[in-house]
mmCIF file of C-alpha atoms in Angstrom:
data_model
loop_
_atom_site.group_PDB
_atom_site.id
_atom_site.type_symbol
_atom_site.label_atom_id
_atom_site.label_comp_id
_atom_site.label_asym_id
_atom_site.label_seq_id
_atom_site.Cartn_x
_atom_site.Cartn_y
_atom_site.Cartn_z
ATOM 1 C CA UNK A 123 54.535 125.837 102.378
ATOM 2 C CA UNK A 124 55.810 124.951 98.914
ATOM 3 C CA UNK A 125 59.461 124.233 98.453
ATOM 4 C CA UNK A 126 61.268 123.633 95.187
ATOM 5 C CA UNK A 127 62.997 120.284 94.896
ATOM 6 C CA UNK A 128 66.365 120.599 93.230
ATOM 7 C CA UNK A 129 67.833 117.780 91.171
ATOM 8 C CA UNK A 130 71.493 117.688 92.269
ATOM 9 C CA UNK A 131 74.348 116.561 90.033
ATOM 10 C CA UNK A 132 74.425 112.832 89.395
ATOM 11 C CA UNK A 133 77.045 110.304 88.416
ATOM 12 C CA UNK A 134 76.339 107.113 86.487
ATOM 13 C CA UNK A 135 78.110 104.548 88.662
ATOM 14 C CA UNK A 136 78.808 102.162 85.790
ATOM 15 C CA UNK A 137 80.552 104.752 83.609
ATOM 16 C CA UNK A 138 81.492 107.702 85.819
ATOM 17 C CA UNK A 139 79.596 110.145 83.603
ATOM 18 C CA UNK A 140 78.258 113.257 85.357
ATOM 19 C CA UNK A 141 74.862 114.813 84.659
ATOM 20 C CA UNK A 142 73.001 117.909 85.919
ATOM 21 C CA UNK A 143 76.011 119.894 86.998
ATOM 22 C CA UNK A 144 78.450 122.457 85.676
ATOM 23 C CA UNK A 145 81.620 120.590 84.745
ATOM 24 C CA UNK A 146 85.264 121.424 84.355
ATOM 25 C CA UNK A 147 87.125 119.042 82.025
ATOM 26 C CA UNK A 148 90.859 118.524 81.685
ATOM 27 C CA UNK A 149 92.671 116.133 79.370
ATOM 28 C CA UNK A 150 96.226 114.942 79.978
ATOM 29 C CA UNK A 151 98.146 113.795 76.901
ATOM 30 C CA UNK A 152 101.372 111.837 76.618
ATOM 31 C CA UNK A 153 103.222 115.094 75.861
ATOM 32 C CA UNK A 154 102.066 116.456 79.250
ATOM 33 C CA UNK A 155 103.898 113.697 81.159
ATOM 34 C CA UNK A 156 107.649 114.148 80.635
ATOM 35 C CA UNK A 157 109.704 112.228 83.179
ATOM 36 C CA UNK A 158 106.725 110.239 84.493
ATOM 37 C CA UNK A 159 107.518 106.986 82.666
ATOM 38 C CA UNK A 160 110.865 105.298 83.218
ATOM 39 C CA UNK A 161 111.474 104.506 79.526
ATOM 40 C CA UNK A 162 112.064 107.991 78.117
ATOM 41 C CA UNK A 163 112.799 106.658 74.604
ATOM 42 C CA UNK A 164 109.461 104.819 74.529
ATOM 43 C CA UNK A 165 107.714 107.988 75.792
ATOM 44 C CA UNK A 166 109.341 110.062 73.024
ATOM 45 C CA UNK A 167 108.223 107.471 70.439
ATOM 46 C CA UNK A 168 104.537 107.833 71.347
ATOM 47 C CA UNK A 169 101.983 110.052 69.638
ATOM 48 C CA UNK A 170 102.276 113.237 71.773
ATOM 49 C CA UNK A 171 98.560 114.081 71.596
ATOM 50 C CA UNK A 172 97.350 110.610 72.622
ATOM 51 C CA UNK A 173 95.065 110.953 75.658
ATOM 52 C CA UNK A 174 96.245 109.216 78.815
ATOM 53 C CA UNK A 175 93.481 110.426 81.129
ATOM 54 C CA UNK A 176 90.591 112.829 81.443
ATOM 55 C CA UNK A 177 89.335 114.433 84.639
ATOM 56 C CA UNK A 178 85.819 115.800 84.918
ATOM 57 C CA UNK A 179 84.903 117.670 88.070
ATOM 58 C CA UNK A 180 81.916 119.560 89.293
ATOM 59 C CA UNK A 181 82.471 123.311 89.272
ATOM 60 C CA UNK A 182 82.363 123.883 93.042
ATOM 61 C CA UNK A 183 83.269 126.676 95.442
ATOM 62 C CA UNK A 184 86.951 126.712 96.357
ATOM 63 C CA UNK A 185 86.747 128.207 99.840
ATOM 64 C CA UNK A 186 87.679 126.642 103.182
ATOM 65 C CA UNK A 187 85.269 123.831 104.089
ATOM 66 C CA UNK A 188 84.134 123.163 100.495
ATOM 67 C CA UNK A 189 84.680 119.908 98.627
ATOM 68 C CA UNK A 190 85.583 119.081 95.051
ATOM 69 C CA UNK A 191 84.086 116.014 93.376
ATOM 70 C CA UNK A 192 85.593 114.615 90.195
ATOM 71 C CA UNK A 193 86.026 111.486 88.116
ATOM 72 C CA UNK A 194 89.313 110.403 86.570
ATOM 73 C CA UNK A 195 89.033 108.287 83.414
ATOM 74 C CA UNK A 196 92.443 106.623 82.965
ATOM 75 C CA UNK A 197 92.698 104.905 79.589
ATOM 76 C CA UNK A 198 94.302 101.527 78.951
ATOM 77 C CA UNK A 199 97.758 101.604 77.435
ATOM 78 C CA UNK A 200 101.471 101.270 78.077
ATOM 79 C CA UNK A 201 104.622 103.217 77.511
ATOM 80 C CA UNK A 202 107.434 100.703 77.361
ATOM 81 C CA UNK A 203 106.537 98.131 80.018
ATOM 82 C CA UNK A 204 104.700 100.619 82.261
ATOM 83 C CA UNK A 205 100.950 100.944 82.287
ATOM 84 C CA UNK A 206 99.274 104.304 81.740
ATOM 85 C CA UNK A 207 99.139 106.199 85.026
ATOM 86 C CA UNK A 208 98.229 109.588 86.360
ATOM 87 C CA UNK A 209 100.986 112.079 87.131
ATOM 88 C CA UNK A 210 100.454 111.610 90.878
ATOM 89 C CA UNK A 211 100.794 114.254 93.547
ATOM 90 C CA UNK A 212 100.889 115.253 97.164
ATOM 91 C CA UNK A 213 98.363 117.812 98.286
ATOM 92 C CA UNK A 214 99.813 121.282 98.621
ATOM 93 C CA UNK A 215 98.247 121.339 102.071
ATOM 94 C CA UNK A 216 99.631 117.969 103.133
ATOM 95 C CA UNK A 217 97.183 117.555 106.047
ATOM 96 C CA UNK A 218 94.246 117.182 103.603
ATOM 97 C CA UNK A 219 93.046 113.646 102.818
ATOM 98 C CA UNK A 220 90.943 112.352 99.924
ATOM 99 C CA UNK A 221 88.571 109.479 99.114
ATOM 100 C CA UNK A 222 88.507 107.461 95.865
ATOM 101 C CA UNK A 223 85.636 105.213 94.793
ATOM 102 C CA UNK A 224 86.342 102.668 92.032
ATOM 103 C CA UNK A 225 83.656 102.866 89.330
ATOM 104 C CA UNK A 226 84.850 100.670 86.445
ATOM 105 C CA UNK A 227 87.921 98.919 85.117
ATOM 106 C CA UNK A 228 90.771 97.581 87.193
ATOM 107 C CA UNK A 229 94.038 98.967 88.359
ATOM 108 C CA UNK A 230 96.033 100.121 91.334
ATOM 109 C CA UNK A 231 96.234 103.095 93.638
ATOM 110 C CA UNK A 232 99.844 103.838 94.568
ATOM 111 C CA UNK A 233 100.223 105.646 97.901
ATOM 112 C CA UNK A 234 103.497 107.022 99.231
ATOM 113 C CA UNK A 235 104.555 108.825 102.406
ATOM 114 C CA UNK A 236 106.979 111.782 102.356
ATOM 115 C CA UNK A 237 109.746 109.394 103.501
ATOM 116 C CA UNK A 238 109.189 107.176 100.434
ATOM 117 C CA UNK A 239 107.271 104.285 102.020
ATOM 118 C CA UNK A 240 104.833 103.054 99.378
ATOM 119 C CA UNK A 241 101.945 100.629 99.116
ATOM 120 C CA UNK A 242 99.463 99.540 96.462
ATOM 121 C CA UNK A 243 95.682 99.057 96.710
ATOM 122 C CA UNK A 244 93.608 97.269 94.066
ATOM 123 C CA UNK A 245 91.039 99.525 92.397
ATOM 124 C CA UNK A 246 87.895 98.017 90.870
ATOM 125 C CA UNK A 247 84.191 98.794 90.680
ATOM 126 C CA UNK A 248 82.943 99.263 94.245
ATOM 127 C CA UNK A 249 86.318 99.665 95.946
ATOM 128 C CA UNK A 250 86.693 102.502 98.472
ATOM 129 C CA UNK A 251 90.090 104.075 99.139
ATOM 130 C CA UNK A 252 90.809 106.424 102.027
ATOM 131 C CA UNK A 253 93.887 108.446 101.077
ATOM 132 C CA UNK A 254 95.400 109.660 104.342
ATOM 133 C CA UNK A 255 96.864 113.085 104.877
ATOM 134 C CA UNK A 256 100.556 113.434 103.983
ATOM 135 C CA UNK A 257 100.207 110.794 101.214
ATOM 136 C CA UNK A 258 101.108 111.134 97.554
ATOM 137 C CA UNK A 259 98.773 109.207 95.272
ATOM 138 C CA UNK A 260 98.659 107.939 91.685
ATOM 139 C CA UNK A 261 96.243 105.739 89.708
ATOM 140 C CA UNK A 262 97.644 103.002 87.443
ATOM 141 C CA UNK A 263 95.475 101.213 84.873
ATOM 142 C CA UNK A 264 96.559 97.557 84.735
ATOM 143 C CA UNK A 265 93.509 96.450 82.734
ATOM 144 C CA UNK A 266 92.366 96.485 79.136
ATOM 145 C CA UNK A 267 89.464 98.913 79.674
ATOM 146 C CA UNK A 268 89.217 102.442 81.019
ATOM 147 C CA UNK A 269 89.756 102.728 84.771
ATOM 148 C CA UNK A 270 87.366 105.293 86.258
ATOM 149 C CA UNK A 271 87.419 106.472 89.864
ATOM 150 C CA UNK A 272 85.344 109.132 91.602
ATOM 151 C CA UNK A 273 87.256 111.336 94.035
ATOM 152 C CA UNK A 274 86.173 113.697 96.812
ATOM 153 C CA UNK A 275 88.723 116.087 98.329
ATOM 154 C CA UNK A 276 88.852 119.434 100.159
ATOM 155 C CA UNK A 277 88.788 122.384 97.759
ATOM 156 C CA UNK A 278 91.699 123.997 99.599
ATOM 157 C CA UNK A 279 93.975 120.915 99.326
ATOM 158 C CA UNK A 280 95.779 121.969 96.154
ATOM 159 C CA UNK A 281 98.238 119.834 94.178
ATOM 160 C CA UNK A 282 102.006 119.612 94.593
ATOM 161 C CA UNK A 283 103.562 117.821 91.626
ATOM 162 C CA UNK A 284 107.061 119.235 92.148
ATOM 163 C CA UNK A 285 107.615 117.220 95.344
ATOM 164 C CA UNK A 286 107.564 114.068 93.182
ATOM 165 C CA UNK A 287 109.921 115.309 90.473
ATOM 166 C CA UNK A 288 112.100 112.263 91.189
ATOM 167 C CA UNK A 289 109.113 109.926 90.875
ATOM 168 C CA UNK A 290 107.500 107.435 93.224
ATOM 169 C CA UNK A 291 109.593 104.788 95.000
ATOM 170 C CA UNK A 292 107.616 101.956 93.318
ATOM 171 C CA UNK A 293 106.755 101.303 89.687
ATOM 172 C CA UNK A 294 104.345 98.794 88.174
ATOM 173 C CA UNK A 295 105.429 96.923 85.032
ATOM 174 C CA UNK A 296 103.522 94.593 82.720
ATOM 175 C CA UNK A 297 104.639 90.990 83.172
ATOM 176 C CA UNK A 298 103.639 87.775 81.431
ATOM 177 C CA UNK A 299 105.257 85.815 84.279
ATOM 178 C CA UNK A 300 102.810 86.882 86.979
ATOM 179 C CA UNK A 301 99.169 85.738 87.149
ATOM 180 C CA UNK A 302 97.864 89.279 87.668
ATOM 181 C CA UNK A 303 99.752 90.485 84.558
ATOM 182 C CA UNK A 304 102.017 92.941 86.398
ATOM 183 C CA UNK A 305 104.932 93.108 88.795
ATOM 184 C CA UNK A 306 106.353 95.766 91.091
ATOM 185 C CA UNK A 307 109.799 97.292 90.715
ATOM 186 C CA UNK A 308 111.724 100.106 92.338
ATOM 187 C CA UNK A 309 111.361 103.683 91.108
#
């Protein structure tokens, strides 16, 4: 019996670049992030079309039981004293979890419960992050290079950005006074 061997999609672990798969790409610019950064004047003073992050994901089925796989490429930069970050979200179906795998760069994963309890996890090449159900999540690039993370999540999870209209309870600011180059403040 002869069987065809299929070459599945691949990801280059050092860069997060996909190959051999149909991709969906989305770019988020500074203009797409009103109210995300605390310093609104600094946000307004930025080039509106500057890219903050790109997401590439495999074009996958979206039915119950299917998974999405994507890579977020969060560029280095700051608005005011805050590092570039993703918008952050809860899942529309809150009971759905997610997994992040750090590929390159360095930064933080901010996790927050519906009651506002927040914690940070360091993201770097090789780190694995289990995002529990009922947790909002956001990537923050605290480094000088692109932070890339591969994510796997249920196709039916959806995104709820509106629940975080008031922001996360923690913020991360650049700081020359701390050895890691950043400090945590309240949202």
